[in-house]
Short mmCIF file of C-alpha atoms and ligand atoms in Angstrom, two decimals:
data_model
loop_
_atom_site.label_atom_id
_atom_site.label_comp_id
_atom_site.label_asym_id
_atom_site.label_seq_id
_atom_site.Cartn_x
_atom_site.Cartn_y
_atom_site.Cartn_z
CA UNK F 1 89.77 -52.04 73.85
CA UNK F 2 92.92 -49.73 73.89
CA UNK F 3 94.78 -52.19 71.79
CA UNK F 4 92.20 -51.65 69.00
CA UNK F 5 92.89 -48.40 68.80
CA UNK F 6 96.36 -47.88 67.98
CA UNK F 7 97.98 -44.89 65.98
CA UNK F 8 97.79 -44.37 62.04
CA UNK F 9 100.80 -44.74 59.88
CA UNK F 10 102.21 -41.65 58.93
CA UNK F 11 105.66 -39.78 58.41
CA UNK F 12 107.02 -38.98 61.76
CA UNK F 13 109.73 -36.99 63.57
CA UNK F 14 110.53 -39.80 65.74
CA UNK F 15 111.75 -42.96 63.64
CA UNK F 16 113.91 -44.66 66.17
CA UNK F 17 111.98 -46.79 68.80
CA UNK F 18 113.86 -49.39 70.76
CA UNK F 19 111.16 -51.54 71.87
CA UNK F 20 110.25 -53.93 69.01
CA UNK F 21 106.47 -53.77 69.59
CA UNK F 22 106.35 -49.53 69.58
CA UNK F 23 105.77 -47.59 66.56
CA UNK F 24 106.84 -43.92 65.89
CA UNK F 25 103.94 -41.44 66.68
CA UNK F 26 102.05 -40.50 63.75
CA UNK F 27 101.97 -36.73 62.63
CA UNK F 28 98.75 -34.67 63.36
CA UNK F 29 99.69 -31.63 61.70
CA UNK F 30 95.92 -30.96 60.48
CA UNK F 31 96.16 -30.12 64.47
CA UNK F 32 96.78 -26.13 64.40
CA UNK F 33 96.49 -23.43 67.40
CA UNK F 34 93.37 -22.00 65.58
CA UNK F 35 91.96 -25.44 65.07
CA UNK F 36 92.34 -26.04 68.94
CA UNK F 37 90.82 -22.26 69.95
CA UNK F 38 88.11 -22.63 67.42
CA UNK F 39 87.01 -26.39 67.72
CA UNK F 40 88.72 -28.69 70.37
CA UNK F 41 86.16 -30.79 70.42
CA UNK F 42 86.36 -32.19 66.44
CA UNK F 43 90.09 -32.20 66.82
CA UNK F 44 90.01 -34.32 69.95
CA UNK F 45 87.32 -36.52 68.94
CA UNK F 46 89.21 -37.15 65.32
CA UNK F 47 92.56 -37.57 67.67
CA UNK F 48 90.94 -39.64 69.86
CA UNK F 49 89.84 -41.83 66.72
CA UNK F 50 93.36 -41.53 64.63
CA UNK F 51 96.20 -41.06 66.99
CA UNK F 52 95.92 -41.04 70.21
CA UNK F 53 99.66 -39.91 70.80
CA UNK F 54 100.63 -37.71 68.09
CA UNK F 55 103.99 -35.56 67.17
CA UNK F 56 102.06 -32.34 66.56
CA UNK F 57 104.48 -29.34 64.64
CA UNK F 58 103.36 -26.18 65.84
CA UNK F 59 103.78 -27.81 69.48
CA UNK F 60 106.70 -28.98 68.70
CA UNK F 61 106.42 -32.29 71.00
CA UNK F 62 103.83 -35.80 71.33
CA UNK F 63 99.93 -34.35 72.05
CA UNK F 64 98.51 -36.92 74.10
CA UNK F 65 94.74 -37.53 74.08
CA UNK F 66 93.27 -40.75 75.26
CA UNK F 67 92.47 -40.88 79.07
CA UNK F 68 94.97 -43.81 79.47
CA UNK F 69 97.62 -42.57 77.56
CA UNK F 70 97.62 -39.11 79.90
CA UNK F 71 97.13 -41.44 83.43
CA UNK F 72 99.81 -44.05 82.24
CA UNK F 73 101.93 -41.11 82.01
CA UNK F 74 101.21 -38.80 84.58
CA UNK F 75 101.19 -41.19 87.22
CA UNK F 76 104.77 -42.18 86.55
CA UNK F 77 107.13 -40.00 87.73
CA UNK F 78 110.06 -42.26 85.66
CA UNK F 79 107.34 -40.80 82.50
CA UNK F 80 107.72 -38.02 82.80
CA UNK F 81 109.69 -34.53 84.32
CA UNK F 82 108.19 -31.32 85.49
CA UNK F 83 111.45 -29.64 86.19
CA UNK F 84 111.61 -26.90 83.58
CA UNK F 85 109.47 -28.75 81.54
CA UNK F 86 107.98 -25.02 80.54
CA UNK F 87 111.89 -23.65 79.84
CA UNK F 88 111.64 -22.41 83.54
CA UNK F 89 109.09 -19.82 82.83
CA UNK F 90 106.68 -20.85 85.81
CA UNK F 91 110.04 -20.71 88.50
CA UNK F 92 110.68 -17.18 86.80
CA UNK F 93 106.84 -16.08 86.80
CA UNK F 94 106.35 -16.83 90.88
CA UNK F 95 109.45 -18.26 91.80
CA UNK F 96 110.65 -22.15 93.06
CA UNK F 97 107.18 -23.45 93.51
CA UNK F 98 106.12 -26.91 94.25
CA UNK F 99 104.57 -27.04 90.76
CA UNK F 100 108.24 -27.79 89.20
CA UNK F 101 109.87 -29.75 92.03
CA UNK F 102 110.03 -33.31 92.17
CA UNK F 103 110.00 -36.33 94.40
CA UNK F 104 111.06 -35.40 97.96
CA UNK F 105 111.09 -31.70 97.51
CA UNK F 106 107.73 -31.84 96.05
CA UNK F 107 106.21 -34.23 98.61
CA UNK F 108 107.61 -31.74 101.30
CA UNK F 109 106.43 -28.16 99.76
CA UNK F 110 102.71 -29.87 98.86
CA UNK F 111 102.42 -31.23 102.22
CA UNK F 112 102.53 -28.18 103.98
CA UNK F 113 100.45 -25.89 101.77
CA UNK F 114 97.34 -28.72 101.65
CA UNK F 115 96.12 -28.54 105.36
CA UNK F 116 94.81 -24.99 103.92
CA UNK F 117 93.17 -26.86 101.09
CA UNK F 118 91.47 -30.10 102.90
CA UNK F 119 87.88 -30.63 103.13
CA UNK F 120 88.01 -30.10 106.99
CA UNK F 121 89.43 -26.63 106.51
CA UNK F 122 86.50 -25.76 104.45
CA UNK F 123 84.52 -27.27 106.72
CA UNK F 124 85.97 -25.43 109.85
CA UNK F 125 86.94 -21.97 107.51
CA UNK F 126 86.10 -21.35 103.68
CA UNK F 127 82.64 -22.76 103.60
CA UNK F 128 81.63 -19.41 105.78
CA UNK F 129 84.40 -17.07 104.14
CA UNK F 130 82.77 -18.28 100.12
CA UNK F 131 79.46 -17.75 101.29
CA UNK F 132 80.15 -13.76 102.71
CA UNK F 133 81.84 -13.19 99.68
CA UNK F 134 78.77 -15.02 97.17
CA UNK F 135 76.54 -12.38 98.98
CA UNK F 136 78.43 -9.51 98.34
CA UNK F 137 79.09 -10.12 94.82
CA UNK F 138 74.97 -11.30 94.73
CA UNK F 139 73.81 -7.71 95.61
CA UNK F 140 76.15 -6.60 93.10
CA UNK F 141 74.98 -8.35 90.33
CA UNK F 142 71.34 -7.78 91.62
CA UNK F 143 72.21 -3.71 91.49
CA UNK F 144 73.78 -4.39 87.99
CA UNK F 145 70.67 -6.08 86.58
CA UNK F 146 69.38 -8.42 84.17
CA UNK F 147 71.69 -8.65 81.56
CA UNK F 148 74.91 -8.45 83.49
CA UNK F 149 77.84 -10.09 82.52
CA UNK F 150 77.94 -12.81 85.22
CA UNK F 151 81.65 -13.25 85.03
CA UNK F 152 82.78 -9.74 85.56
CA UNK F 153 79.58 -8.60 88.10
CA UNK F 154 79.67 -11.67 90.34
CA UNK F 155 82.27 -14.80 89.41
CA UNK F 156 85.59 -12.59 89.26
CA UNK F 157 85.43 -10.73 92.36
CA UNK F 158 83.82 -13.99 94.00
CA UNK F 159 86.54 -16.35 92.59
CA UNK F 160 89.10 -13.62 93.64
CA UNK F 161 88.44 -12.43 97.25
CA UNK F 162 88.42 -16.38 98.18
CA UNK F 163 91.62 -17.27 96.97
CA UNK F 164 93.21 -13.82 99.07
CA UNK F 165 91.67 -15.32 102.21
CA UNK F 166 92.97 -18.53 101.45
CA UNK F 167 96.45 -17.74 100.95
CA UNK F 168 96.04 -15.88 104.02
CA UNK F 169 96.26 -12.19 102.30
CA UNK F 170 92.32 -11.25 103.46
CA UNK F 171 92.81 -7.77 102.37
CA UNK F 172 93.69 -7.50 99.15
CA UNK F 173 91.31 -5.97 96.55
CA UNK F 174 89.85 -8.40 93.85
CA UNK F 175 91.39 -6.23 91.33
CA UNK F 176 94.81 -6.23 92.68
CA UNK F 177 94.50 -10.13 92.94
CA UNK F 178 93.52 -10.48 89.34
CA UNK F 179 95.47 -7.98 88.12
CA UNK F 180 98.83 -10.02 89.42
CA UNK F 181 96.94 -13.36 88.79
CA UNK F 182 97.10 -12.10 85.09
CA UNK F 183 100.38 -11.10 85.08
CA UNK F 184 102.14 -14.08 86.43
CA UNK F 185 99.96 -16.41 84.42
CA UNK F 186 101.16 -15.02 81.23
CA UNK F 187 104.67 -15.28 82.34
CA UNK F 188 104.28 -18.58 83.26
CA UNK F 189 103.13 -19.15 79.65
CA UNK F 190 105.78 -16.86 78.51
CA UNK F 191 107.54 -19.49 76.56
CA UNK F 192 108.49 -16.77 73.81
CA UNK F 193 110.44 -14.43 76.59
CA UNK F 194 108.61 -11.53 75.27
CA UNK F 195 109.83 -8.61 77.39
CA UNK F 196 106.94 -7.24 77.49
CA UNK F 197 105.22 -10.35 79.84
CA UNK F 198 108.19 -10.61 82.06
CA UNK F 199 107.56 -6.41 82.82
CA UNK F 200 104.42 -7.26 84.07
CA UNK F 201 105.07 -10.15 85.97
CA UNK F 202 108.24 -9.38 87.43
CA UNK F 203 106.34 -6.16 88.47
CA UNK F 204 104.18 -8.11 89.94
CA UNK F 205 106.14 -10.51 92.02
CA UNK F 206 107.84 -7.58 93.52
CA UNK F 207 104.77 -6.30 95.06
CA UNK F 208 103.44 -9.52 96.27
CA UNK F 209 106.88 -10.32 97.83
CA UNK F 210 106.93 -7.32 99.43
CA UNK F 211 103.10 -7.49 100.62
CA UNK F 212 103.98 -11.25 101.88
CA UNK F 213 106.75 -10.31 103.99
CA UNK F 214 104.77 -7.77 105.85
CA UNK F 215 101.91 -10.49 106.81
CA UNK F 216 104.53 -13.31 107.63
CA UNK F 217 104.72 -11.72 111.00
CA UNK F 218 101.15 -10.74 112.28
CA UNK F 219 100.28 -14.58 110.47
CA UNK F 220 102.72 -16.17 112.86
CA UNK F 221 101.44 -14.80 115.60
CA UNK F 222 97.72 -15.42 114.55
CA UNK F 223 97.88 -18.51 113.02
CA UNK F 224 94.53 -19.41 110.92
CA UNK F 225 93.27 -21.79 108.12
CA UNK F 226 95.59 -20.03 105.52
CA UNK F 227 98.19 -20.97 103.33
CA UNK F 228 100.56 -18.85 104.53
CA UNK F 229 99.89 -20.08 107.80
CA UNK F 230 100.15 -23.52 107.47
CA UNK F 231 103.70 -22.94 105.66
CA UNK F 232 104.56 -21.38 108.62
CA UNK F 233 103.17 -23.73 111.22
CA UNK F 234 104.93 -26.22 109.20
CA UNK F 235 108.19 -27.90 111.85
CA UNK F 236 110.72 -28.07 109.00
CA UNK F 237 109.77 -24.53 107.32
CA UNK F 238 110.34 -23.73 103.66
CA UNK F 239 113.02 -20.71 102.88
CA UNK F 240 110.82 -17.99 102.32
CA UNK F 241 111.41 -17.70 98.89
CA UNK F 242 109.38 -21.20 98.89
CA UNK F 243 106.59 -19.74 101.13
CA UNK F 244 106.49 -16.60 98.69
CA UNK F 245 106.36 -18.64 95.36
CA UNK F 246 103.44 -20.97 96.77
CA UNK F 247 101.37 -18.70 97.71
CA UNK F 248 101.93 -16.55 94.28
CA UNK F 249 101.53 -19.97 92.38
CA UNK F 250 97.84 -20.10 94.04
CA UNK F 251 97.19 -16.55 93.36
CA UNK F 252 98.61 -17.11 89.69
CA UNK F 253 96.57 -20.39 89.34
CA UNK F 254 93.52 -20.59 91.76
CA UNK F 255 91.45 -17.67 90.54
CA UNK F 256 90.62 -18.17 86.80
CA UNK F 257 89.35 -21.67 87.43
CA UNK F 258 87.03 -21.54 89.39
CA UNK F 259 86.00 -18.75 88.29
CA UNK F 260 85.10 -19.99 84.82
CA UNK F 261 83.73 -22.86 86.69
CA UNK F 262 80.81 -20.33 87.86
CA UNK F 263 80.20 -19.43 84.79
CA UNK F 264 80.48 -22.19 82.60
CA UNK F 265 78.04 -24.14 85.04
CA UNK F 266 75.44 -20.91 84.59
CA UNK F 267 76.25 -21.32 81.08
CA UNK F 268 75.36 -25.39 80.75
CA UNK F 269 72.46 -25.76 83.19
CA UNK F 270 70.81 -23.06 80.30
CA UNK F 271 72.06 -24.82 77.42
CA UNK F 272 71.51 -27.91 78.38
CA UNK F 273 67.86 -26.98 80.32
CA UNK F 274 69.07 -28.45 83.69
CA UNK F 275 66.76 -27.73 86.68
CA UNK F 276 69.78 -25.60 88.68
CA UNK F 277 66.70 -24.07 90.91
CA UNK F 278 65.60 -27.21 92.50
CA UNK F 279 69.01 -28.85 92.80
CA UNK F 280 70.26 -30.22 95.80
CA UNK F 281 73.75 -30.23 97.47
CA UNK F 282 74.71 -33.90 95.60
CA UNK F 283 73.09 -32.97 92.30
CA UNK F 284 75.19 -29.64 92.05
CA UNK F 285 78.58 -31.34 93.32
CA UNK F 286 77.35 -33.84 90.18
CA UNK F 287 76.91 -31.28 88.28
CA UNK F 288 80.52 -29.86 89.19
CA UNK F 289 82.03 -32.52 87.81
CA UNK F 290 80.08 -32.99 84.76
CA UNK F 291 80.66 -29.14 83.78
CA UNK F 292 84.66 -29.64 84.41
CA UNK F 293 84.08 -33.00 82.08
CA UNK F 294 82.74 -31.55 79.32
CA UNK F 295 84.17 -27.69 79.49
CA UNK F 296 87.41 -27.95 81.33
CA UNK F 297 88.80 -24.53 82.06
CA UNK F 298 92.01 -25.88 81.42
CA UNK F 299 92.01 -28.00 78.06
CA UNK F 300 95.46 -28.79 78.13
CA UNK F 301 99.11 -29.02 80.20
CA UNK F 302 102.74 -29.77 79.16
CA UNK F 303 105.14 -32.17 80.86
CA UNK F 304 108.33 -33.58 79.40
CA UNK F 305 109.67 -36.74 78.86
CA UNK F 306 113.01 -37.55 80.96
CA UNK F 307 115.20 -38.42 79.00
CA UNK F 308 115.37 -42.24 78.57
CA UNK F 309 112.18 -42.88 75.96
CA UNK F 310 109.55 -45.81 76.14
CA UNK F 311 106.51 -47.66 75.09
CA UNK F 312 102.86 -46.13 75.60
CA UNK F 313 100.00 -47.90 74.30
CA UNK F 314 102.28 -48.75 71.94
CA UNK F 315 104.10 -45.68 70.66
CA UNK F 316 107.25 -45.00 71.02
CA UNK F 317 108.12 -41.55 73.20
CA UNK F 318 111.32 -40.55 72.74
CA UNK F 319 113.73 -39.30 75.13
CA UNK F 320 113.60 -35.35 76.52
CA UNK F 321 110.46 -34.23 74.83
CA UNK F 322 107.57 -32.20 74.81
CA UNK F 323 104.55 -34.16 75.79
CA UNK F 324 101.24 -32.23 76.09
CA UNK F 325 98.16 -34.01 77.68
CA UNK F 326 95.00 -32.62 76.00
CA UNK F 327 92.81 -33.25 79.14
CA UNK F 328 89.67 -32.12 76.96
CA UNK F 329 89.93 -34.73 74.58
CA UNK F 330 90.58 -37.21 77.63
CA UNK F 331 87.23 -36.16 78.92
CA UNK F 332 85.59 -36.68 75.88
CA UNK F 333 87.43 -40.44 75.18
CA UNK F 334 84.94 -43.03 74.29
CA UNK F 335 86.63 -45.84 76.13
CA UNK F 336 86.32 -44.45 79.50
CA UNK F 337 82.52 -42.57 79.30
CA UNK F 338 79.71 -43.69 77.51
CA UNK F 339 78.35 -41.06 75.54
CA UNK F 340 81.01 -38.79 75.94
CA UNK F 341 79.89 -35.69 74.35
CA UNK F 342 76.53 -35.72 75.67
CA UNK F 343 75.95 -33.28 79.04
CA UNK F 344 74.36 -35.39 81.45
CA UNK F 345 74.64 -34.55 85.07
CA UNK F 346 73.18 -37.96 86.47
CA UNK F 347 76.10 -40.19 84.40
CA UNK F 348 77.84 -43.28 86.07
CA UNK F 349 80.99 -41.59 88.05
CA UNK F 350 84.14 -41.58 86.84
CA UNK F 351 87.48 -40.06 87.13
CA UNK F 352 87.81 -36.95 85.65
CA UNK F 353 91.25 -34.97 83.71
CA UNK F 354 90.10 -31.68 84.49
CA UNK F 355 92.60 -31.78 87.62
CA UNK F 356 95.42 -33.74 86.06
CA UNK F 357 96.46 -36.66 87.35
CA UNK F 358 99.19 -38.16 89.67
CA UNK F 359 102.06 -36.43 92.26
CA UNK F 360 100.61 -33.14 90.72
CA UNK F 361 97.36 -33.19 90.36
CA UNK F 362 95.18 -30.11 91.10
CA UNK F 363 95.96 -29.50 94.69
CA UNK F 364 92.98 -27.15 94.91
CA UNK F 365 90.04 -29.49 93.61
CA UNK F 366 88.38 -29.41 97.14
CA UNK F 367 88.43 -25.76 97.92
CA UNK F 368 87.73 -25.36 93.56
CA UNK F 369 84.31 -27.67 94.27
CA UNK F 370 82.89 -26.35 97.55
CA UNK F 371 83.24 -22.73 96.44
CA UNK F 372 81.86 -23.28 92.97
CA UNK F 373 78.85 -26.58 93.65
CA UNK F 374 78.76 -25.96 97.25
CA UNK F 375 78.36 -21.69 97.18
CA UNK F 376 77.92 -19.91 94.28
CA UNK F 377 75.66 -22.05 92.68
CA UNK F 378 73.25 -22.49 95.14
CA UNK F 379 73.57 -19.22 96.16
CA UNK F 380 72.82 -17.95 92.68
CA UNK F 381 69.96 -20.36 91.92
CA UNK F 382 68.55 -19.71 95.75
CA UNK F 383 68.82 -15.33 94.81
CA UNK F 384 67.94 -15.17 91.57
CA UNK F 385 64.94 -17.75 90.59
CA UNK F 386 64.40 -18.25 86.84
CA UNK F 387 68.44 -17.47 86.38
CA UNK F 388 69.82 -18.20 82.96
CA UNK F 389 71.85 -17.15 79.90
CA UNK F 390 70.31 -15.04 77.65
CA UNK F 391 71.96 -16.31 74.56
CA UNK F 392 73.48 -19.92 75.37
CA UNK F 393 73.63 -20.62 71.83
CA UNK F 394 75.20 -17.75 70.86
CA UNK F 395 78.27 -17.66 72.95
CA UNK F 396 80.96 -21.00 73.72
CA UNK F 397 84.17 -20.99 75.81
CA UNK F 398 87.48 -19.72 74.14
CA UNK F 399 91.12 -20.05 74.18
CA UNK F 400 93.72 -23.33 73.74
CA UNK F 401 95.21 -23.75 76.70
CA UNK F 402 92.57 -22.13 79.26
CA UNK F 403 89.72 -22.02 78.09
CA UNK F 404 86.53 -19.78 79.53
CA UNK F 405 83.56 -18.04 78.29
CA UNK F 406 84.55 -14.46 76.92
CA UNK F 407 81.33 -12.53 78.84
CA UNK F 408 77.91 -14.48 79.97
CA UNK F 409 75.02 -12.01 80.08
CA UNK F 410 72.40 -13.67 82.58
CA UNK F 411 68.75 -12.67 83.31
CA UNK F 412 66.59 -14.08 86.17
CA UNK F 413 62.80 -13.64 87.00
CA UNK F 414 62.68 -12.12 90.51
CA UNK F 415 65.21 -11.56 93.08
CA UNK F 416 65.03 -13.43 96.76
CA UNK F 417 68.02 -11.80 98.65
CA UNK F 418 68.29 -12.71 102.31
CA UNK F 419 67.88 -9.85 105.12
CA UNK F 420 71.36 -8.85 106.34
C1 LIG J 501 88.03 -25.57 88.87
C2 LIG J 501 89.14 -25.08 89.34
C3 LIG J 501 90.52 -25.61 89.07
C4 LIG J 501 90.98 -26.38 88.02
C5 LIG J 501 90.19 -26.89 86.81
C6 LIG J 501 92.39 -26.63 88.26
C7 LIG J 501 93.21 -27.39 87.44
C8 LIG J 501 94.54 -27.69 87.70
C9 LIG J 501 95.40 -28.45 86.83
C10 LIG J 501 94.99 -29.05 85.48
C11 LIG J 501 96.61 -28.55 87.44
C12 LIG J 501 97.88 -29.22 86.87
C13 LIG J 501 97.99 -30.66 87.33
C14 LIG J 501 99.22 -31.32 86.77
O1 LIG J 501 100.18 -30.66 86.35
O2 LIG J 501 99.23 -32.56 86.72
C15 LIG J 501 96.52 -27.84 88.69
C16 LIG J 501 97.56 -27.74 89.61
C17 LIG J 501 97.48 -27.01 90.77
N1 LIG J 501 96.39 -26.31 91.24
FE1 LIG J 501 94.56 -26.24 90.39
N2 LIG J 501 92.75 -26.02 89.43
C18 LIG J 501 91.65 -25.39 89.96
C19 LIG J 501 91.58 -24.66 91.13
C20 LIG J 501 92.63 -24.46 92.00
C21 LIG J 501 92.57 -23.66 93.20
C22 LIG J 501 91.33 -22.90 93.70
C23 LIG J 501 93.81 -23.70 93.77
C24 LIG J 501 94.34 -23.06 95.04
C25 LIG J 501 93.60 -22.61 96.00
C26 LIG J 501 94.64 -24.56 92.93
C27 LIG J 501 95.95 -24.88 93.20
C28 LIG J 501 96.74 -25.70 92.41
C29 LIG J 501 98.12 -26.02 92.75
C30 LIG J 501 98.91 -25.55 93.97
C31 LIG J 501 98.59 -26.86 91.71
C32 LIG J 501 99.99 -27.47 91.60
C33 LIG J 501 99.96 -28.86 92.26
C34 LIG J 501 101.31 -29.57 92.23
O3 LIG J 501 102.12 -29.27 91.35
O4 LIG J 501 101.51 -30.44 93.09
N3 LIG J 501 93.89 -24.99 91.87
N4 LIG J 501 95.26 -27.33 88.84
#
């Protein structure tokens, strides 16, 4: 099947190939930003169709689309780099990170931080902290009404004051924490070093580094399920510039997502007239999946090639480039789902994009799931019978690299909150 579909002819900005059997990838440059914020979905299914690897101009590098294209890649560290692969803007934005390390350094930074993001430490930990913090934000939204914005009223705060406890910083407010999550996340995309961004963010890192420091001690001496304190359980201990920039790269990256995850489910199970109220644990961990299938909150994220260039599915990728995996259109390919733009909750299982792939894939897809399939959801569903949007037509997620629902107003037909 993949050698059927191979890429058009077309003029290119990479003529040179020195494997006999690759050809130069085509240009897409019908592929614009506004195309991509108004309509991913046409562009990836006509990419997906055309050219699968494409040299796209106003990226300036190879978009990648098809599901194997983005795994053959991503799962080969000799494919690709991640080292300043953004112009160093995420190292800058929260500091040296395990995001852009590589090979041992990576394997050593990841290792430590995941025993805070394992299913047994939401078994033993989050599962009760999510839940406290899904009733909170419930009797919020309850006291806001029908025809609340469910992201502001109940997924923001929610998504928020679960990633503080997991990094270990329990008291922050959910406004500080989005307010910095913000603020690094734009310098991390801050690949035109506007002032402006790095103001914010720099301000930012200076008052998380300072708040971090003054928890590293009581967190030693308390140790818990946290991020911080499994860096510093860890026997060969990160510097603690290391410690700081993990923990700010979780904060920068772990509250938008599943946060539009909340809402984008709310969103589909209305659209798509999916039974949410009478769903069990298995259909909404289904259902998890399905939502990040179909609406990925991230539609797309750039590596770079090293810079020796070779053959993928038969185009040419030249050495020390931009290569941006468009993990929407993945989800969407036709040779890895059947039906692939149809919703359907109950399809055959199969590996998803939403998470990336490879060394560097999502390392919060566990905590991500339980909070979103295995709390809010039912929690909502379980408070609020009869919950839905009140205009699912009207409104569709935004944006070309993250990509979430501007507002969701939801409405619900009686209100079954448990007794304190
Ligand atoms: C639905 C929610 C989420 C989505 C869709 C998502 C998606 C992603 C994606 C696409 C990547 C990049 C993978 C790559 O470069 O190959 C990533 C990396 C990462 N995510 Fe998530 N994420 C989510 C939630 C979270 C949460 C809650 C946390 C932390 C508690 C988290 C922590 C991380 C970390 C640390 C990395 C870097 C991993 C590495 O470089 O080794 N994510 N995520």
């Amino acid at each position: 099947m993949l050698g059927q579909r191979g890429p058009t002819t077309g003029t290119s900005l990479f003529m040179s190939t020195n494997i006999e059997s690759s050809v130069p990838a085509p240009m897409a440059d019908w592929v614009t930003m506004d195309h991509l914020v108004a309509d991913p979905e046409s562009a990836a299914e006509r990419l997906l169709r055309e050219s699968p690897i494409a040299f796209v101009p106003f990226i300036g590098g190879l978009l990648i689309s098809s599901y194997h294209g983005i795994q053959e890649m991503m799962n080969d560290p000799a494919k690709h780099t991640v080292v300043n692969s953004d112009g160093g803007t995420t190292d800058r934005a929260v500091g040296p990170s395990l995001m852009r390390r590589e090979g041992e350094q990576h394997v050593r930074q990841r290792k430590q931080i995941m025993p805070s993001l394992r299913p047994s430490a939401v078994e033993r930990g989050w599962n009760k902290v999510f839940s406290r913090n899904a009733q909170k934000r419930l009797r919020e939204l309850v006291e806001a009404g029908p025809g609340a914005n469910l992201d502001r009223v109940f997924a923001r705060p929610f998504a928020a004051d679960n990633l503080a406890a997991i990094v270990g910083l329990p008291n922050l407010t959910h406004e500080d924490v989005v307010r910095w999550s913000h603020a690094m996340t734009a310098g991390s995309a801050n690949i035109f070093d506007d002032a402006a961004v790095w103001v914010t963010s720099d301000a930012a890192n200076v008052e998380l580094d300072a708040i971090i420091d003054g928890a590293i001690p009581y967190v030693r001496d308390h140790p818990d399920e946290s991020m911080l304190s499994a860096m510093l359980r860890a026997d060969d201990q990160l510097p603690v510039e290391a410690i700081r920039a993990n923990v700010k790269l979780a904060i920068s990256g772990g509250v938008n997502e599943p946060q539009h995850m909340v809402v984008n489910g709310v969103w589909a199970f209305t659209k798509y007239a999916v039974d949410a109220a009478d769903a069990d644990a298995a259909t909404f961990a289904r259902a998890f999946d399905e939502v990040a299938r179909l609406f990925p909150p991230i539609s797309m994220i750039g590596k770079r090639s090293r810079t020796e260039g070779y053959d993928l599915d038969g185009v040419w990728i030249p050495g020390d480039t931009t290569l941006v995996t468009f993990l929407l259109a993945a989800n969407r390919d036709p040779e890895q789902y059947d039906r692939p733009t149809e919703f359907d909750i109950d399809r055959e299982r199969k590996g998803i994009m939403s998470f990336g792939s490879g060394p560097h894939v999502c390392a919060g897809s566990n905590v991500a799931k339980a909070a979103v399939a295995g709390v809010a959801w039912p929690h909502l569903y379980a408070a609020l019978p009869g919950l839905r949007a009140i205009d699912p037509h009207v409104v569709a997620p935004t944006g070309w690299v993250f990509r979430s629902l501007p507002a969701l107003p939801v409405t619900w037909d009686r209100v079954v909150l448990p007794e304190d």
